[in-house]
Every structure is written in C-alpha cells, then in structure tokens.
C-alpha cells in the first residue's frame, strides 16, 4: 500500500504572517498561494496550507525532521527572533533535548501552534 500525507490545513488568524514565519524559521522557500491558502511545501512534498479563521485557533502540533546542520540554523534563527525554545512539548524546560540520540526543540508559532524540529525520528536512536 502506498499512502502518503499530501497536505494539512493549519488554522490561523493571519495566514501570510504565519506561513512566512514558518518558511523564515525553517529556511524553506517562500509560501505560495492556492485558493484561500498560503501554502508551505516541505522537502518530502507535504504541504501545510495556512487558512485564516475568524474563530478561535486551537493549538495543534507540527513536527519537522531536519538534519543537524538545519537544526543549528533553525536554533540560530529562533534565537535571533527572540523566540523561546523548549526541550519538551509542555514547554516546561527551556532549551533543547537529546532524545533518541538526536536533538530536538519546541517553539510556538505566532498563533500558538506547538512546533517541533528534531534530527532523529522517535525511536530512531
């Protein structure tokens, strides 16, 4: 069976700002537009389609598997922007983690989504 995730919709109060934040922090190409969406494409072809909502934005979790070099660059960009980073998803321990033999950190998007970057998949260490 060949089933792959193609895209998911990310609720936001300002799709352009939120999509741009993600592309800037992760070092991805600029968002594109498709219908009502600001689209962020990842290297494996999965799109995050940011869509404005008038209602409450409920925090979701999005995790990105990146290389060690990309991790260093992302951590630096977050520090330069003054974005707090955490070693755990509950944001109780500042900094980074070394789970499963890799590195990881959590941070909030402008809308409060809990974003994560990690260098080794869970259970991969």
Backbone as a printed PyTorch tensor [residue, N CA C, xyz], in Angstrom:
tensor([[[  0.8490,  -1.1700,   0.0000],
         [  0.0000,   0.0000,   0.0000],
         [  0.9000,   1.2410,   0.0000]],

        [[  0.5530,   2.2060,  -0.7960],
         [  1.3600,   3.4130,  -0.9210],
         [  0.5310,   4.6400,  -0.5620]],

        [[  0.3930,   4.8820,   0.7320],
         [ -0.3930,   6.0180,   1.2020],
         [  0.5630,   7.0310,   1.8100]],

        [[  0.4480,   8.2770,   1.3770],
         [  1.2990,   9.3520,   1.8820],
         [  0.4390,  10.5390,   2.2630]],

        [[  0.8730,  11.2670,   3.3090],
         [  0.2160,  12.5160,   3.6420],
         [  0.5800,  13.5380,   2.5790]],

        [[ -0.4150,  14.2190,   2.0300],
         [ -0.2000,  15.2020,   0.9750],
         [ -0.2340,  16.6220,   1.5110]],

        [[ -1.2270,  16.9350,   2.3570],
         [ -1.3190,  18.2770,   2.9290],
         [ -2.2070,  18.2560,   4.1560]],

        [[ -2.0960,  19.3100,   4.9370],
         [ -2.9910,  19.5210,   6.0610],
         [ -3.2790,  21.0130,   6.1490]],

        [[ -4.4290,  21.3520,   6.6870],
         [ -4.8050,  22.7540,   6.8190],
         [ -4.4430,  23.2280,   8.2230]],

        [[ -3.7910,  24.3830,   8.2840],
         [ -3.3790,  24.9860,   9.5410],
         [ -4.2230,  26.2420,   9.7580]],

        [[ -5.0380,  26.2160,  10.7960],
         [ -5.8780,  27.3840,  11.1130],
         [ -5.0150,  28.4980,  11.6760]],

        [[ -5.3090,  29.7220,  11.2620],
         [ -4.5080,  30.8680,  11.6770],
         [ -5.3470,  32.1390,  11.6490]],

        [[ -4.8670,  33.1470,  12.3470],
         [ -5.5320,  34.4560,  12.2940],
         [ -4.9720,  35.3210,  11.1610]],

        [[ -3.7650,  35.0020,  10.6970],
         [ -3.1360,  35.7430,   9.6040],
         [ -2.2600,  34.7750,   8.8140]],

        [[ -2.8340,  34.2120,   7.7630],
         [ -2.1470,  33.1450,   7.0230],
         [ -0.8110,  33.5890,   6.4480]],

        [[ -0.7180,  34.8080,   5.9560],
         [  0.5370,  35.2770,   5.3570],
         [  1.6360,  35.3690,   6.4120]],

        [[  1.3180,  35.9550,   7.5630],
         [  2.3020,  36.0970,   8.6360],
         [  2.7370,  34.7390,   9.1700]],

        [[  1.7810,  33.8600,   9.3920],
         [  2.0960,  32.5400,   9.9440],
         [  2.9040,  31.6840,   8.9740]],

        [[  2.5190,  31.6880,   7.7110],
         [  3.2600,  30.9120,   6.7150],
         [  4.6700,  31.4600,   6.5380]],

        [[  4.7990,  32.7730,   6.5140],
         [  6.1110,  33.4040,   6.3700],
         [  6.9990,  33.1160,   7.5810]],

        [[  6.4270,  33.1220,   8.7820],
         [  7.1850,  32.7850,   9.9890],
         [  7.7970,  31.3970,   9.8390]],

        [[  6.9940,  30.4350,   9.4070],
         [  7.4790,  29.0670,   9.2780],
         [  8.5610,  28.9520,   8.2140]],

        [[  8.3450,  29.5560,   7.0510],
         [  9.3650,  29.4530,   5.9970],
         [ 10.6450,  30.1660,   6.4170]],

        [[ 10.5320,  31.2900,   7.0860],
         [ 11.7250,  32.0130,   7.5420],
         [ 12.5090,  31.2000,   8.5600]],

        [[ 11.8160,  30.6620,   9.5630],
         [ 12.4920,  29.9200,  10.6320],
         [ 13.1030,  28.6200,  10.1040]],

        [[ 12.3760,  27.9090,   9.2450],
         [ 12.8770,  26.6250,   8.7490],
         [ 13.7920,  26.7680,   7.5330]],

        [[ 13.8570,  27.9620,   6.9530],
         [ 14.6950,  28.1470,   5.7720],
         [ 14.1030,  27.5180,   4.5240]],

        [[ 12.7820,  27.5280,   4.4290],
         [ 12.0740,  26.9640,   3.2780],
         [ 11.7840,  28.0490,   2.2460]],

        [[ 11.4470,  27.6350,   1.0130],
         [ 11.0460,  28.6240,   0.0020],
         [  9.8170,  29.4170,   0.4620]],

        [[  9.6730,  30.6060,  -0.1030],
         [  8.5390,  31.4760,   0.2180],
         [  7.2190,  30.7260,   0.0360]],

        [[  6.2140,  31.0470,   0.8520],
         [  4.9000,  30.4350,   0.6650],
         [  4.3150,  30.8080,  -0.7010]],

        [[  3.5110,  29.9210,  -1.2250],
         [  2.7760,  30.1940,  -2.4540],
         [  1.2990,  30.3460,  -2.0880]],

        [[  0.4980,  30.7140,  -3.0610],
         [ -0.9280,  30.8690,  -2.8290],
         [ -1.6840,  29.8550,  -3.6750]],

        [[ -2.6600,  29.2130,  -3.0600],
         [ -3.5650,  28.3180,  -3.7730],
         [ -4.9460,  28.5470,  -3.1710]],

        [[ -5.8350,  29.1390,  -3.9460],
         [ -7.1660,  29.4610,  -3.4350],
         [ -7.0450,  30.3100,  -2.1860]],

        [[ -7.7240,  29.9200,  -1.0970],
         [ -7.6880,  30.7250,   0.1280],
         [ -6.4740,  30.4280,   1.0220]],

        [[ -5.5120,  29.6530,   0.5180],
         [ -4.4180,  29.1740,   1.3550],
         [ -3.0890,  29.8490,   1.0480]],

        [[ -2.2710,  30.0260,   2.0910],
         [ -0.8470,  30.3320,   1.9600],
         [ -0.1610,  28.9880,   2.1750]],

        [[  0.5020,  28.4840,   1.1540],
         [  0.9960,  27.1090,   1.1430],
         [  2.4920,  27.0650,   1.4090]],

        [[  2.8620,  26.2430,   2.3950],
         [  4.2640,  25.9710,   2.7030],
         [  4.5280,  24.5220,   2.3270]],

        [[  5.5010,  24.3140,   1.4370],
         [  5.8300,  22.9620,   0.9910],
         [  7.1210,  22.5040,   1.6390]],

        [[  7.0960,  21.2840,   2.1720],
         [  8.2950,  20.6990,   2.7630],
         [  9.0260,  19.8560,   1.7160]],

        [[ 10.2330,  19.4370,   2.0570],
         [ 11.0740,  18.7090,   1.1040],
         [ 10.4660,  17.3850,   0.6530]],

        [[  9.6410,  16.7640,   1.4870],
         [  9.0370,  15.4910,   1.0990],
         [  7.6840,  15.6770,   0.4100]],

        [[  7.3770,  16.9280,   0.0220],
         [  6.1740,  17.1880,  -0.7640],
         [  4.9020,  17.3460,   0.0420]],

        [[  4.9920,  17.3460,   1.3610],
         [  3.8110,  17.5640,   2.1870],
         [  3.6160,  19.0690,   2.3610]],

        [[  2.4150,  19.5390,   2.0760],
         [  2.1030,  20.9640,   2.1970],
         [  1.3800,  21.2560,   3.4940]],

        [[  1.7020,  22.4050,   4.0740],
         [  0.9190,  22.9590,   5.1590],
         [  0.1730,  24.1360,   4.5510]],

        [[ -1.1460,  24.0350,   4.5040],
         [ -1.9940,  25.0470,   3.8830],
         [ -2.5780,  25.9360,   4.9780]],

        [[ -2.0200,  27.1330,   5.1310],
         [ -2.4670,  28.0700,   6.1550],
         [ -3.7310,  28.7610,   5.6800]],

        [[ -4.7480,  28.7690,   6.5500],
         [ -6.0440,  29.3400,   6.1980],
         [ -6.5410,  30.2030,   7.3450]],

        [[ -6.9530,  31.4220,   7.0160],
         [ -7.4780,  32.3270,   8.0280],
         [ -8.8010,  31.8190,   8.5770]],

        [[ -8.9930,  32.0600,   9.8700],
         [-10.2530,  31.7350,  10.5190],
         [-10.6600,  32.8990,  11.4030]],

        [[-11.9570,  33.1380,  11.4940],
         [-12.4690,  34.1800,  12.3900],
         [-12.6450,  33.6460,  13.8030]],

        [[-12.6980,  32.3240,  13.9230],
         [-12.9200,  31.7090,  15.2250],
         [-11.6230,  31.5150,  15.9930]],

        [[-11.7490,  30.8380,  17.0970],
         [-10.6000,  30.5400,  17.9460],
         [ -9.6540,  29.5780,  17.2300]],

        [[ -8.3600,  29.8240,  17.3580],
         [ -7.3580,  28.9210,  16.8010],
         [ -6.9430,  27.9620,  17.9120]],

        [[ -7.2160,  26.6810,  17.7150],
         [ -6.8470,  25.6570,  18.6870],
         [ -5.4320,  25.1730,  18.3720]],

        [[ -4.5900,  25.1580,  19.3720],
         [ -3.2030,  24.7650,  19.1880],
         [ -3.0970,  23.3330,  18.6770]],

        [[ -2.3160,  23.1730,  17.6360],
         [ -2.0020,  21.8630,  17.0780],
         [ -0.4880,  21.6700,  17.1610]],

        [[ -0.0410,  20.4430,  16.9420],
         [  1.3910,  20.1480,  16.9870],
         [  1.8540,  19.7330,  15.5940]],

        [[  2.9500,  20.3540,  15.1480],
         [  3.5500,  20.0240,  13.8590],
         [  5.0380,  19.8060,  14.0940]],

        [[  5.5440,  18.6400,  13.7000],
         [  6.9490,  18.2920,  13.9140],
         [  7.6490,  18.1400,  12.5680]],

        [[  8.8970,  18.6180,  12.5090],
         [  9.6740,  18.6190,  11.2720],
         [ 11.0010,  17.9070,  11.5060]],

        [[ 11.2560,  16.8740,  10.7140],
         [ 12.5120,  16.1300,  10.7740],
         [ 13.5290,  16.8590,   9.9070]],

        [[ 14.6470,  17.2660,  10.5200],
         [ 15.6520,  18.0570,   9.8220],
         [ 17.0470,  17.5030,  10.1100]],

        [[ 18.0250,  17.9330,   9.3420],
         [ 19.4060,  17.4950,   9.5400],
         [ 20.0360,  18.2570,  10.7090]],

        [[ 21.1900,  17.7980,  11.1530],
         [ 21.9190,  18.5020,  12.2150],
         [ 22.2790,  19.9230,  11.7950]],

        [[ 22.7080,  20.0860,  10.5460],
         [ 23.0630,  21.4200,  10.0570],
         [ 21.8460,  22.3360,  10.0360]],

        [[ 20.7230,  21.8050,   9.5790],
         [ 19.4890,  22.5880,   9.5650],
         [ 19.0460,  22.9210,  10.9910]],

        [[ 19.2460,  21.9890,  11.9130],
         [ 18.8860,  22.2210,  13.3070],
         [ 19.6380,  23.4330,  13.8540]],

        [[ 20.9530,  23.4670,  13.6100],
         [ 21.7590,  24.6020,  14.0720],
         [ 21.2340,  25.9120,  13.4940]],

        [[ 20.8920,  25.9030,  12.2070],
         [ 20.3950,  27.1190,  11.5420],
         [ 19.0420,  27.5400,  12.1100]],

        [[ 18.1480,  26.5840,  12.3370],
         [ 16.8250,  26.8920,  12.8930],
         [ 16.9660,  27.4550,  14.3040]],

        [[ 17.7940,  26.8140,  15.1370],
         [ 18.0010,  27.2860,  16.5070],
         [ 18.5370,  28.7180,  16.5010]],

        [[ 19.4420,  29.0130,  15.5820],
         [ 20.0060,  30.3620,  15.4830],
         [ 18.9360,  31.3670,  15.0620]],

        [[ 18.1230,  31.0010,  14.0630],
         [ 17.0700,  31.9170,  13.6050],
         [ 16.0710,  32.2150,  14.7180]],

        [[ 15.7160,  31.1820,  15.4870],
         [ 14.7770,  31.3830,  16.5920],
         [ 15.3830,  32.2940,  17.6490]],

        [[ 16.6550,  32.0800,  17.9670],
         [ 17.3330,  32.9340,  18.9440],
         [ 17.3790,  34.3810,  18.4640]],

        [[ 17.7130,  34.5810,  17.1890],
         [ 17.7690,  35.9340,  16.6240],
         [ 16.4180,  36.6400,  16.6820]],

        [[ 15.3440,  35.8840,  16.5840],
         [ 13.9910,  36.4510,  16.6170],
         [ 13.4480,  36.5660,  18.0450]],

        [[ 14.2140,  36.0870,  19.0100],
         [ 13.7560,  36.1410,  20.3980],
         [ 12.6470,  35.1630,  20.7050]],

        [[ 12.5610,  34.0670,  19.9340],
         [ 11.5250,  33.0620,  20.1470],
         [ 12.0420,  32.0380,  21.1650]],

        [[ 11.2960,  31.8500,  22.2270],
         [ 11.6790,  30.8970,  23.2660],
         [ 11.6280,  29.4720,  22.7230]],

        [[ 12.5930,  28.6590,  23.1300],
         [ 12.6250,  27.2510,  22.7330],
         [ 12.6130,  26.3810,  23.9850]],

        [[ 12.0880,  25.1820,  23.8200],
         [ 11.8960,  24.2850,  24.9490],
         [ 12.3130,  22.8700,  24.5870]],

        [[ 12.7180,  22.1180,  25.6240],
         [ 13.1620,  20.7430,  25.4390],
         [ 11.9980,  19.7610,  25.4470]],

        [[ 10.8150,  20.2260,  25.8060],
         [  9.6800,  19.3220,  25.9610],
         [  8.4170,  19.9540,  25.3670]],

        [[  7.4540,  19.0990,  24.9980],
         [  6.2390,  19.6260,  24.3660],
         [  5.3750,  20.4670,  25.2940]],

        [[  5.5230,  20.3030,  26.5980],
         [  4.7510,  21.0920,  27.5430],
         [  5.3840,  22.4310,  27.8680]],

        [[  6.5260,  22.7090,  27.2400],
         [  7.2410,  23.9770,  27.4060],
         [  7.5930,  24.2630,  28.8690]],

        [[  7.9880,  23.2240,  29.5980],
         [  8.3620,  23.4230,  30.9940],
         [  9.8740,  23.5130,  31.1970]],

        [[ 10.6610,  23.0240,  30.2350],
         [ 12.1200,  23.0620,  30.3380],
         [ 12.6860,  23.8460,  29.1660]],

        [[ 13.2930,  24.9990,  29.4130],
         [ 13.8720,  25.7980,  28.3250],
         [ 15.0030,  25.0450,  27.6190]],

        [[ 15.2100,  25.3860,  26.3480],
         [ 16.3510,  24.8530,  25.6050],
         [ 16.0050,  23.7570,  24.6320]],

        [[ 16.8740,  22.7450,  24.5800],
         [ 16.7870,  21.6530,  23.6100],
         [ 16.8420,  20.3170,  24.3380]],

        [[ 16.5530,  19.2400,  23.6000],
         [ 16.6800,  17.8970,  24.1580],
         [ 17.6000,  17.0560,  23.2740]],

        [[ 17.9870,  15.9120,  23.7860],
         [ 18.8140,  14.9600,  23.0270],
         [ 18.1330,  13.5970,  23.0240]],

        [[ 16.8360,  13.5910,  22.8010],
         [ 16.0590,  12.3530,  22.7940],
         [ 16.4600,  11.4520,  21.6370]],

        [[ 16.4750,  10.1610,  21.8850],
         [ 16.7170,   9.1380,  20.8590],
         [ 18.0480,   9.3300,  20.1360]],

        [[ 19.0120,   9.9690,  20.7910],
         [ 20.3290,  10.1530,  20.1790],
         [ 20.4100,  11.3020,  19.2000]],

        [[ 19.3720,  12.0880,  19.1010],
         [ 19.3750,  13.2630,  18.2220],
         [ 19.1640,  14.5180,  19.0500]],

        [[ 18.7540,  15.5740,  18.3800],
         [ 18.4440,  16.8350,  19.0610],
         [ 17.0440,  17.2660,  18.6650]],

        [[ 16.3990,  17.9640,  19.5810],
         [ 15.0630,  18.4580,  19.3040],
         [ 14.7680,  19.6960,  20.1110]],

        [[ 13.8080,  20.4630,  19.6240],
         [ 13.3220,  21.6150,  20.3830],
         [ 11.9210,  21.9450,  19.9340]],

        [[ 11.2090,  22.6090,  20.8260],
         [  9.8220,  23.0250,  20.6040],
         [  9.7460,  24.5400,  20.6830]],

        [[  8.8130,  25.1200,  19.9270],
         [  8.5930,  26.5610,  19.9630],
         [  7.1870,  26.8400,  19.4550]],

        [[  6.6940,  28.0380,  19.7660],
         [  5.3420,  28.4070,  19.3570],
         [  5.3380,  29.1960,  18.0590]],

        [[  4.3270,  28.9490,  17.2440],
         [  4.0710,  29.7800,  16.0680],
         [  3.3760,  31.0540,  16.5370]],

        [[  3.2270,  32.0510,  15.6620],
         [  2.5080,  33.2720,  16.0560],
         [  1.0820,  33.0040,  16.5530]],

        [[  0.4630,  31.9160,  16.1020],
         [ -0.8960,  31.5790,  16.5220],
         [ -0.9450,  30.6010,  17.6790]],

        [[  0.2210,  30.2270,  18.2170],
         [  0.2520,  29.3260,  19.3550],
         [  0.3020,  27.8510,  19.0170]],

        [[  0.5340,  27.5060,  17.7450],
         [  0.7320,  26.1010,  17.4160],
         [  2.0770,  25.6650,  17.9940]],

        [[  2.1300,  24.4390,  18.4900],
         [  3.3220,  23.8940,  19.1260],
         [  4.1770,  23.2290,  18.0430]],

        [[  5.2370,  23.9090,  17.6200],
         [  6.0860,  23.4230,  16.5430],
         [  7.3090,  22.7240,  17.1240]],

        [[  7.7900,  21.7280,  16.4100],
         [  8.9450,  20.9520,  16.8630],
         [  9.8740,  20.7000,  15.6920]],

        [[ 11.1740,  20.7650,  15.9460],
         [ 12.1710,  20.2850,  15.0000],
         [ 12.9820,  19.2130,  15.7070]],

        [[ 13.3030,  18.1340,  14.9880],
         [ 14.0710,  17.0460,  15.5530],
         [ 14.9830,  16.4550,  14.4860]],

        [[ 16.1100,  15.9150,  14.9270],
         [ 17.0940,  15.3890,  13.9760],
         [ 17.0290,  13.8740,  13.8370]],

        [[ 16.3600,  13.1970,  14.7490],
         [ 16.2060,  11.7460,  14.6930],
         [ 14.7430,  11.4220,  15.0070]],

        [[ 14.1060,  10.5890,  14.1880],
         [ 12.7060,  10.2460,  14.4730],
         [ 12.5960,   9.5360,  15.8250]],

        [[ 11.4530,   9.6610,  16.4690],
         [ 11.2270,   8.9790,  17.7350],
         [ 11.4710,   7.4860,  17.5620]],

        [[ 12.2020,   6.9220,  18.5220],
         [ 12.5350,   5.5040,  18.4690],
         [ 13.6810,   5.1890,  17.5530]],

        [[ 14.2830,   6.2310,  16.9320],
         [ 15.3400,   6.0100,  15.9390],
         [ 16.7410,   5.9880,  16.4930]],

        [[ 16.9230,   6.2200,  17.8080],
         [ 18.2600,   6.3200,  18.3670],
         [ 18.7730,   5.1280,  19.0320]]])
